[in-house]
Amino acid sequence: MPTITVEGKGSFQVPAGKRLVNALEDECGTDQLHACGGVARCTTCRVEFVAGEPAAMTQAEKDVLAAKGVTTPGVRLSCQIACDGDMTVRLISRFEGSGRKDSGHRCADEIQPSPA
Amino acid sequence: MSLLHRFPCRASWRVVVCVVAAAVAWSSGFVGADEPGVSLFNGTSLAGWEGKPEFWRVENGVIVGETTAENPTKDNTFLIWRQGLVDDFELTLAYRITGTPKANSGIQYRSKDLGDFVVGGYQADFEAGPTYSGIIYEERGRGILCQRGERVTIAADGTKVAGEPIGDTAELQKAIKQGDWNEYRIVARGSKLQHFINGQLMSETLDEQADKRAMQGVLALQLHVGPPMKVEFKDIRLKRLELTDGRKKLVLVAGRPSHAPGEHEHRAGTLLAEKCLDDHFAREPLPQLVTETYTGGWPADPTAFDNADAIFFFADGGDGHPVLQSNHLAQIDALAKRGVGIACLHYAVEVPKEKGGPEFLSWLGGYFEPHWSVNPHWTLAKTELAESHPIARGVKPFETNDEWYYHMRFRDPPEGLTLLLTAVPPNDTRERPDGAHSNNPTVRAGKGSREALAWAYERPGGGRGFGCTGAHFHRNWAHDDFRTMMLNALVWTAGLDVPEGGVASAVSADDLAANLDDKPPKK
């Protein structure tokens, strides 16, 4: 079972394979944004990896990061990542201070769109 | 603290006291420092425990929690011990976990029940894999608080400070028998939390983050979301520990439903008093009073009184008094003899003269004795308070209408006894026909006399008692002076100082309406 460490918050045990965006919300208790509902459209679910960044990237994540011009190293979409190992992330897109009415509707259990 | 520390014994008879204390400890369920505790699992059923039945069962004398490919759990789910809460304690149990290395479970303690068999709080973690067994994890909270092999102090601001390491985590893992039975022991004493597996200390946490930590809560066993897994538990034993750091524990026992709505509201009154006390002490950096309420009469929790400093009974009395059933009289008498305070309210001050009378005189200094005491309804008049007594702090003389029993039987001579609340009953209350509760020649002859309605008692051997005859009507809990007197009395009986100005509290209409028993309307 992987440990997800959220800088400034703590380290949390997360079921292996769980979507990072959902783990950030459920196990880690953060207010991570996911405005589009986890379908790789909006990039508000982005986090910055401090350690444990997965090498693999879904085609949808590649496409939307490119389209939105997100090029900062280590910045990834938590809706496109499964918790398959220990990770340390920094929250860079939170509900608090966002001015939005909510964090976004609940993301599905499986990565969407299905990885190519 | 050992059992003997409760006795203000002199050296010349210390040996005798040791023997008596050991017998008392055995008979009362109280356990000493080296004893293994009280079993919380009967080996045959989940009596006292509650979880989702599709995941938990008893098989071959052990509790089994299991998920399968066909019957997975979407979220972590818990089997919750329903008989009581835990505060300071030692818990030992045997566990076996099987499945993939991802199989994970744990023992929740001092946790919050979040509904639908989800809990959050401290968890003594263990797994089939090699990493997490022995750590302290805060479920639905701060996450990993202390890794295996670490000693960690969590400061008030949440900062973690590492202490002297226990050892290398990989080495500590070798003490654990994977796929086989292991013994887990949790020692939670105040803010210090220790986890042992097979006798080996695995992690030690000092949690000083007052706004996040928990000092009391539910005990539960975890079944973790993930691949199919099976976890088994047996030999679950709880030993409550005497509270440290100057804290005291008050156990409140609310009797079963009785009388018409708004009368003898044992549950509502007791929980209201508990809420007021908890609200008061929550303002303290380290709450001095820990409370635990058992409703529905005598607690099913076999450890309910084991680390109590005081016990409060608000229940129907007489022959049906909870302390007169089974072996309870001897159990409470043993506790009183080791200094545990006893407070009784309204009908709970009454026991038969022949059964319970002598004990009540020694515990409380007084009681309602049938054919001697009486139970009229009247409004207090010419009320006086024993102003120098701590229980009277912040209380002004008051005039509530209630079923104020009077003419109690008190100790004679009255050393140690303080008549806290007195008033002069109207003469017509002394003109009722004679009967076990209504009148008798002595009461009839006392027209115009002042009577005691609440009293405090300091036992010569240590320990405190309190009795109050009012509270037939639930509405009187809304009266500030009555309520303050009661709250002060509970604090005092537990052995704490009553604050100057008394225990401050406020009661809303919603508070007063909460927890009322479901009773048929009065005919």
XYZ file of C-alpha atoms in Angstrom:
639
model
C 0.000 0.000 0.000
C 1.652 3.237 -1.111
C 2.254 6.222 1.115
C 1.314 9.593 -0.297
C 3.009 12.500 1.417
C 1.426 15.894 0.998
C 3.843 18.665 1.885
C 2.761 20.542 4.955
C -0.017 18.080 5.719
C 1.256 14.589 6.394
C 1.765 11.094 5.042
C -1.191 8.889 4.220
C -1.716 5.275 3.307
C -3.571 4.894 0.053
C -4.980 1.778 -1.582
C -2.689 0.662 -4.364
C -3.944 1.727 -7.767
C -6.279 4.433 -6.490
C -6.477 7.592 -8.578
C -4.233 10.205 -7.001
C -6.916 12.884 -7.262
C -9.319 10.755 -5.249
C -6.653 9.766 -2.736
C -5.807 13.435 -2.195
C -9.438 14.016 -1.350
C -10.296 10.821 0.564
C -7.265 9.613 2.438
C -5.239 12.815 2.548
C -8.176 15.079 3.339
C -7.057 17.892 1.053
C -9.195 20.357 -0.892
C -7.532 19.557 -4.225
C -9.432 21.067 -7.169
C -10.713 18.849 -9.976
C -13.100 21.160 -11.782
C -13.754 19.013 -14.845
C -14.449 15.928 -12.730
C -11.226 14.161 -13.621
C -11.464 13.824 -17.376
C -8.207 15.582 -18.326
C -9.729 18.780 -19.626
C -9.096 21.581 -17.159
C -5.705 20.964 -15.428
C -7.040 22.210 -12.065
C -6.139 18.825 -10.545
C -2.457 19.565 -11.109
C 0.039 18.876 -8.336
C 3.774 19.356 -8.166
C 5.807 16.239 -7.508
C 8.592 16.475 -4.962
C 9.414 12.780 -5.121
C 8.109 9.616 -6.682
C 6.867 11.135 -9.956
C 5.680 8.309 -12.199
C 7.533 8.039 -15.477
C 4.465 7.005 -17.439
C 1.958 9.567 -18.652
C -1.418 9.009 -20.278
C -1.916 10.379 -23.773
C -4.728 12.573 -22.458
C -2.404 14.131 -19.863
C 0.292 14.769 -22.481
C -2.224 16.415 -24.761
C -3.884 18.694 -22.213
C -0.603 19.793 -20.593
C 0.673 20.697 -24.039
C -2.550 22.416 -25.041
C -2.644 24.507 -21.836
C 1.062 25.266 -21.937
C 1.859 23.594 -18.621
C 5.553 22.858 -18.930
C 6.905 23.212 -15.374
C 8.913 20.085 -14.552
C 7.156 17.875 -11.987
C 3.742 19.429 -12.486
C 1.298 16.630 -13.295
C -2.415 15.966 -13.423
C -3.510 13.981 -10.374
C -6.561 12.705 -12.256
C -4.301 10.865 -14.684
C -2.094 9.146 -12.130
C -2.665 5.962 -10.170
C -1.060 5.484 -6.752
C 1.278 2.633 -7.634
C 4.170 3.737 -5.429
C 5.155 6.174 -2.710
C 4.861 9.802 -3.799
C 5.450 13.221 -2.298
C 3.484 16.099 -3.755
C 2.994 19.788 -3.190
C -0.512 21.233 -3.484
C -0.596 24.046 -6.060
C -4.272 24.095 -7.017
C -6.558 24.121 -4.008
C -10.205 25.006 -3.508
C -9.288 27.430 -0.743
C -8.701 30.823 -2.313
C -9.863 29.664 -5.741
C -13.128 31.573 -5.697
C -14.933 28.510 -7.052
C -18.171 27.257 -5.567
C -16.782 23.778 -5.015
C -13.796 21.577 -5.823
C -15.531 19.909 -8.755
C -17.767 16.894 -8.874
C -16.497 13.536 -7.721
C -14.018 11.870 -10.063
C -14.706 8.300 -11.191
C -12.763 5.437 -9.637
C -11.009 4.623 -12.909
C -8.785 6.944 -14.894
C -10.749 8.772 -17.571
C -10.483 8.864 -20.475
C -9.191 5.306 -20.474
C -5.420 5.339 -20.928
C -4.464 4.634 -24.519
C -0.644 4.043 39.814
C -1.019 0.854 41.771
C -4.173 -0.075 43.520
C -2.700 0.623 46.932
C -2.035 4.232 46.148
C -5.721 4.875 46.493
C -5.610 3.833 50.129
C -4.506 6.408 52.682
C -3.303 3.454 54.684
C -1.023 3.569 57.652
C 2.040 1.339 57.664
C 0.846 -0.709 60.637
C -2.066 -2.204 58.690
C -0.729 -1.909 55.170
C -0.323 -5.654 54.790
C -3.936 -6.249 55.751
C -5.036 -3.612 53.276
C -2.946 -5.262 50.568
C -4.801 -8.526 51.024
C -8.184 -6.846 51.188
C -7.345 -4.688 48.199
C -6.384 -7.708 46.143
C -9.692 -9.379 46.984
C -11.548 -6.180 46.223
C -9.736 -5.806 42.927
C -10.685 -9.281 41.872
C -14.313 -8.937 42.869
C -14.807 -5.545 41.259
C -13.238 -6.329 37.915
C -10.502 -3.792 38.587
C -7.156 -5.086 37.485
C -3.708 -4.349 38.738
C -0.639 -3.411 36.752
C 0.425 -6.949 35.883
C -2.942 -8.464 35.068
C -4.044 -9.013 31.508
C -7.350 -7.141 31.541
C -10.928 -8.026 30.816
C -12.047 -9.946 27.740
C -14.109 -7.978 25.231
C -14.892 -10.963 23.010
C -16.849 -13.986 24.170
C -15.375 -16.336 21.544
C -18.727 -17.302 20.090
C -20.528 -14.190 18.807
C -20.074 -10.531 17.968
C -22.052 -9.535 21.075
C -20.872 -6.073 22.067
C -19.441 -5.420 18.609
C -21.082 -4.053 15.481
C -20.006 -3.939 11.848
C -21.289 -4.666 8.385
C -22.429 -8.295 8.596
C -21.278 -9.034 5.061
C -17.676 -8.563 6.181
C -17.504 -9.740 9.815
C -18.248 -13.088 11.459
C -17.100 -15.375 14.253
C -15.537 -18.636 13.197
C -13.712 -21.209 15.322
C -13.549 -18.872 18.293
C -12.074 -15.914 16.422
C -13.432 -12.726 14.878
C -12.979 -12.842 11.120
C -13.103 -9.856 8.787
C -12.919 -10.793 5.136
C -13.253 -9.295 1.690
C -13.330 -11.362 -1.456
C -13.303 -10.672 -5.180
C -17.077 -11.118 -5.136
C -17.584 -9.157 -1.917
C -15.128 -6.239 -1.855
C -15.418 -3.162 0.319
C -15.361 0.183 -1.433
C -14.137 2.014 1.662
C -12.321 1.058 4.813
C -14.905 -0.520 7.083
C -14.785 -1.174 10.814
C -16.099 -3.487 13.491
C -16.862 -1.158 16.388
C -16.910 -2.088 20.065
C -20.255 -0.724 21.217
C -20.118 -1.283 24.940
C -17.987 1.691 25.880
C -15.315 4.198 24.958
C -11.621 3.944 25.726
C -9.428 6.614 27.268
C -6.274 5.450 29.068
C -5.761 1.723 28.684
C -3.736 -1.269 27.697
C -5.258 -3.423 25.000
C -3.857 -6.763 23.993
C -5.107 -9.003 21.232
C -3.903 -11.642 18.852
C -4.195 -11.000 15.131
C -3.490 -12.879 11.933
C -3.661 -11.251 8.523
C -3.545 -13.082 5.243
C -3.991 -12.249 1.576
C -1.696 -10.323 -0.719
C 1.128 -8.219 0.768
C -1.223 -5.274 0.316
C -3.617 -6.666 2.933
C -3.886 -4.075 5.686
C -5.796 -3.752 8.919
C -5.473 -2.050 12.248
C -6.908 -1.335 15.648
C -8.594 2.025 16.026
C -8.679 3.591 19.473
C -9.894 6.870 20.968
C -11.561 7.274 17.585
C -14.616 9.076 16.280
C -17.583 7.102 14.971
C -18.347 8.800 11.651
C -21.368 6.623 10.846
C -21.916 3.715 8.479
C -19.110 1.814 10.214
C -16.480 4.358 9.299
C -14.262 5.692 12.063
C -11.422 8.181 12.205
C -8.596 8.549 14.694
C -5.582 6.739 16.103
C -4.840 3.399 14.502
C -2.397 0.735 15.600
C -1.560 -0.381 12.100
C -0.613 -3.820 10.839
C -0.477 -5.526 7.472
C 0.564 -8.636 5.594
C 3.372 -6.664 3.980
C 6.663 -5.584 5.569
C 6.285 -1.834 6.113
C 3.475 -0.577 8.274
C 2.946 -3.023 11.144
C 3.438 -1.196 14.437
C 3.183 2.368 13.175
C 0.620 4.826 14.459
C -1.649 6.096 11.750
C -4.422 8.647 12.149
C -7.271 7.481 9.958
C -9.124 10.356 8.308
C -6.814 12.745 10.091
C -3.130 13.542 10.167
C -2.050 10.308 8.469
C 1.163 8.644 9.602
C 2.090 10.077 12.987
C 5.013 7.837 13.856
C 6.807 5.289 11.719
C 8.009 1.971 13.038
C 11.233 2.281 14.960
C 10.612 5.941 15.783
C 9.889 7.911 18.879
C 8.085 11.099 17.898
C 6.774 14.061 19.833
C 4.079 16.008 18.033
C 4.255 19.567 19.323
C 1.251 21.797 19.932
C 1.644 23.321 16.456
C 1.858 19.907 14.771
C 5.603 19.937 14.330
C 7.139 16.500 14.715
C 10.293 16.151 16.773
C 12.176 12.875 16.541
C 13.403 11.295 19.754
C 15.864 8.489 20.331
C 15.067 5.802 17.747
C 13.755 2.446 18.911
C 15.544 0.576 16.166
C 15.816 -0.188 12.494
C 12.421 -0.796 10.928
C 13.615 -3.783 8.877
C 15.015 -5.381 12.028
C 11.796 -4.735 13.917
C 9.842 -6.416 11.137
C 11.655 -9.639 12.021
C 9.723 -9.767 15.301
C 6.510 -10.194 13.310
C 5.338 -13.589 12.125
C 3.911 -12.972 8.668
C 0.797 -14.984 7.923
C 0.646 -16.249 11.501
C -0.719 -15.127 14.859
C 0.943 -12.133 16.511
C 0.206 -10.326 19.751
C -0.491 -6.612 19.501
C -0.378 -4.482 22.626
C -1.364 -0.840 22.742
C -0.584 1.303 25.757
C -2.337 4.673 25.694
C -1.651 6.769 28.741
C -2.522 10.432 28.422
C -0.725 11.819 25.396
C 1.752 8.916 25.247
C 0.870 6.150 22.794
C 2.951 2.977 22.500
C 2.524 0.059 20.124
C 4.100 -3.319 20.807
C 4.023 -6.426 18.629
C 5.062 -9.722 20.195
C 6.475 -7.771 23.124
C 8.663 -5.534 20.961
C 8.070 -1.776 21.137
C 7.453 -0.689 17.554
C 6.574 3.008 17.851
C 6.120 5.581 20.550
C 4.265 8.834 20.093
C 3.788 11.771 22.413
C 0.889 13.703 20.950
C 0.834 17.217 22.352
C -1.192 18.732 19.516
C -4.175 19.542 21.708
C -6.491 20.669 18.920
C -6.008 17.445 16.930
C -5.331 14.651 19.399
C -7.981 12.511 21.067
C -8.056 11.449 24.700
C -11.179 9.291 24.450
C -13.188 7.544 21.758
C -14.315 4.287 20.244
C -12.364 1.081 19.823
C -12.691 -0.625 16.436
C -11.074 -3.186 14.148
C -10.334 -2.355 10.533
C -10.909 -4.088 7.246
C -9.049 -2.150 4.581
C -10.157 -1.471 1.053
C -8.023 -3.288 -1.495
C -7.492 -6.781 -2.851
C -9.226 -9.732 -1.144
C -7.937 -10.170 2.406
C -8.721 -11.845 5.668
C -7.981 -10.621 9.162
C -8.608 -12.545 12.363
C -8.697 -11.395 15.988
C -8.878 -13.245 19.286
C -7.963 -12.864 22.959
C -9.036 -9.212 22.995
C -8.427 -7.890 26.487
C -8.818 -4.382 27.819
C -7.249 -3.048 30.964
C -8.254 0.495 31.780
C -5.516 2.590 33.349
C -5.913 5.150 36.048
C -5.754 8.608 34.499
C -2.574 10.590 34.899
C -1.652 14.284 34.818
C -4.217 15.163 37.468
C -7.155 14.149 35.287
C -10.157 12.463 36.875
C -12.796 10.263 35.321
C -16.501 10.533 35.998
C -18.685 7.642 34.865
C -22.338 8.588 34.531
C -25.015 5.892 34.614
C -28.448 6.806 33.293
C -31.289 4.496 34.217
C -33.940 3.077 31.960
C -36.997 5.056 30.823
C -39.505 5.658 33.577
C -42.525 7.784 34.457
C -44.251 10.238 32.095
C -42.537 12.395 29.472
C -40.515 15.131 31.129
C -40.167 13.156 34.362
C -37.304 10.875 35.370
C -35.584 11.699 32.107
C -32.491 9.830 33.174
C -30.829 9.709 29.778
C -31.561 13.304 28.799
C -30.566 14.672 32.193
C -27.356 12.685 32.384
C -26.258 13.528 28.857
C -27.088 17.184 29.463
C -24.918 17.203 32.568
C -22.150 15.448 30.653
C -22.340 17.953 27.800
C -22.120 20.869 30.222
C -19.102 19.330 31.936
C -17.396 18.499 28.646
C -18.012 22.009 27.311
C -16.545 23.465 30.473
C -13.436 21.307 30.539
C -12.880 21.593 26.779
C -11.685 25.118 27.489
C -8.800 23.734 29.538
C -5.456 22.920 27.859
C -5.556 19.430 29.341
C -9.157 18.710 30.283
C -9.146 17.704 33.912
C -12.357 15.714 33.820
C -12.965 12.807 31.451
C -16.606 11.738 31.336
C -18.265 8.630 30.028
C -22.011 8.066 30.067
C -23.724 4.691 29.942
C -27.427 4.836 29.203
C -30.123 2.222 29.699
C -29.114 1.189 33.194
C -26.171 -0.842 34.406
C -23.357 -0.767 31.789
C -22.849 -3.784 29.557
C -19.170 -2.784 29.451
C -17.452 -5.120 31.923
C -14.705 -2.524 32.404
C -17.032 0.470 32.846
C -15.900 1.467 36.322
C -12.341 0.155 36.277
C -10.610 3.530 36.121
C -13.443 5.680 37.454
C -12.715 8.312 40.057
C -16.419 8.912 40.581
C -19.720 7.374 39.525
C -23.003 9.229 39.105
C -26.309 7.379 39.193
C -29.478 8.991 37.863
C -31.928 6.108 37.746
C -34.953 4.651 39.418
C -34.110 3.379 42.882
C -35.798 1.334 45.559
C -35.676 -2.411 44.993
C -35.002 -1.780 41.318
C -31.913 0.373 41.901
C -29.161 -0.667 39.456
C -26.676 -1.109 42.288
C -28.914 -3.673 43.995
C -29.037 -6.080 41.077
C -26.741 -9.066 40.642
C -23.447 -8.515 42.518
C -23.401 -4.782 41.861
C -23.679 -3.726 45.508
C -20.445 -5.509 46.375
C -18.797 -4.156 43.242
C -19.653 -0.528 44.004
C -18.867 -1.016 47.684
C -15.392 -2.217 46.738
C -14.905 0.823 44.523
C -16.128 3.179 47.245
C -13.713 1.577 49.680
C -10.824 2.414 47.396
C -11.936 6.024 47.253
C -14.205 6.220 44.211
C -16.760 9.005 44.655
C -20.464 8.205 44.392
C -23.181 10.704 43.487
C -26.884 9.909 43.277
C -29.763 11.998 42.033
C -33.494 11.859 42.796
C -34.911 8.312 42.948
C -31.351 6.965 42.850
C -30.929 8.162 46.462
C -33.476 5.557 47.584
C -32.655 1.983 48.560
C -34.304 -0.355 51.047
C -33.048 -0.002 54.619
C -32.064 -3.654 54.756
C -30.467 -3.864 51.310
C -28.247 -0.979 50.382
C -29.042 1.259 53.347
C -25.785 0.640 55.214
C -23.791 0.966 52.012
C -25.455 4.247 51.057
C -24.696 5.638 54.513
C -21.043 4.739 54.004
C -20.890 5.937 50.375
C -23.072 9.060 50.446
C -23.618 9.751 54.115
C -27.378 9.633 53.624
C -30.236 8.187 51.601
C -33.989 7.957 51.221
C -35.104 5.367 53.715
C -38.672 4.127 53.139
C -40.978 4.711 56.124
C -38.611 7.477 57.271
C -38.193 9.759 54.246
C -41.011 11.289 52.169
C -41.542 12.344 48.554
C -43.994 15.244 48.208
C -44.042 17.756 45.346
C -43.442 21.296 46.567
C -41.684 24.549 45.818
C -38.564 25.344 47.793
C -39.019 28.118 50.339
C -36.574 29.842 52.678
C -33.767 28.080 50.809
C -30.305 28.156 52.325
C -26.983 26.949 50.941
C -23.884 25.862 52.822
C -21.993 28.736 51.267
C -18.573 27.713 52.476
C -18.728 24.382 50.665
C -17.124 24.226 47.164
C -20.319 22.801 45.675
C -22.120 26.051 46.529
C -19.721 28.157 44.438
C -21.627 30.315 42.013
C -24.970 29.024 43.291
C -27.617 31.350 44.697
C -30.504 30.090 46.849
C -33.239 29.004 44.466
C -36.893 28.081 44.592
C -37.797 25.383 42.099
C -40.849 23.174 42.156
C -39.904 19.531 42.190
C -40.517 16.267 43.892
C -38.086 17.271 46.604
C -37.778 14.245 48.824
C -36.886 15.161 52.386
C -36.237 13.770 55.848
C -33.393 11.650 54.573
C -31.703 9.121 56.795
C -28.241 10.527 57.530
C -25.185 9.185 59.248
C -25.224 9.505 62.996
C -22.942 11.008 64.117
C -22.707 13.241 61.049
C -18.942 13.735 60.811
C -17.938 14.472 57.240
C -21.474 15.407 56.266
C -22.464 18.837 54.907
C -26.106 19.690 54.373
C -25.688 21.741 51.214
C -29.196 22.736 50.304
C -31.921 23.146 52.882
C -35.411 24.620 52.809
C -38.600 24.589 54.824
C -41.318 22.413 53.289
C -44.906 23.605 53.549
C -46.780 22.008 56.409
C -49.315 20.394 54.102
C -46.532 18.101 52.850
C -46.508 16.636 56.348
C -50.226 15.940 56.385
C -50.396 13.160 53.830
C -51.483 9.675 54.884
C -48.778 7.473 56.343
C -46.964 5.176 53.931
C -43.525 3.991 52.884
C -42.940 7.210 50.900
C -45.737 9.570 51.893
C -45.634 10.274 55.612
C -44.806 8.894 59.031
C -45.141 10.106 62.634
C -41.682 11.665 62.753
C -42.242 13.709 59.616
C -45.714 14.725 60.787
C -44.281 16.001 64.066
C -41.736 18.189 62.318
C -43.965 20.958 60.984
C -41.994 24.107 60.263
C -38.668 22.270 60.343
C -35.859 22.898 57.868
C -34.998 19.872 55.736
C -31.942 18.868 53.705
C -32.395 18.296 49.987
C -28.788 17.941 48.879
C -25.744 16.910 50.827
C -22.051 16.202 50.483
C -20.048 13.654 52.376
C -16.321 13.149 52.888
C -15.657 9.605 53.957
C -13.218 9.121 56.811
C -11.138 6.697 54.735
C -11.093 8.901 51.627
C -13.558 9.418 48.826
C -16.563 11.658 48.449
C -20.304 11.215 48.215
C -23.147 13.453 47.104
C -26.905 13.120 47.070
C -29.664 15.356 45.779
C -33.358 14.600 45.951
C -34.681 16.845 43.134
C -34.731 16.376 39.332
C -38.036 14.555 39.056
C -38.827 17.162 36.393
C -36.375 17.410 33.521
C -37.206 21.097 33.083
C -35.313 21.913 36.266
C -32.007 21.261 34.492
C -32.667 24.595 32.769
C -32.485 26.359 36.116
C -29.010 27.856 36.359
C -28.585 27.493 40.112
C -29.835 23.928 40.274
C -27.673 22.934 37.287
C -24.580 24.677 38.611
C -24.990 22.955 41.958
C -25.237 19.585 40.209
C -22.235 20.205 37.958
C -20.179 21.474 40.882
C -21.173 18.384 42.832
C -20.053 16.010 40.089
C -16.706 17.777 39.772
C -16.238 17.757 43.542
C -17.242 14.116 43.896
C -14.613 13.202 41.312
C -12.003 14.799 43.560
C -11.371 17.960 41.574
C -11.469 21.540 42.742
C -14.663 23.362 41.896
C -13.782 26.549 40.012
C -14.416 29.877 41.690
C -17.837 30.953 40.515
C -18.838 27.335 39.882
C -18.924 25.312 36.676
C -20.245 27.748 34.096
C -22.726 26.332 31.610
C -25.547 27.360 29.333
C -28.489 25.260 28.253
C -30.569 25.999 25.171
C -34.097 24.819 24.440
C -32.602 22.333 21.994
C -30.218 21.032 24.652
C -33.142 20.522 26.996
C -35.154 18.687 24.348
C -32.288 16.401 23.355
C -32.136 12.699 24.291
C -35.575 12.540 25.906
C -36.806 8.985 26.253
C -39.516 7.825 23.889
C -42.379 7.407 26.321
C -46.139 7.236 25.920
C -47.891 10.511 26.802
C -49.141 10.927 30.334
C -52.753 9.740 30.680
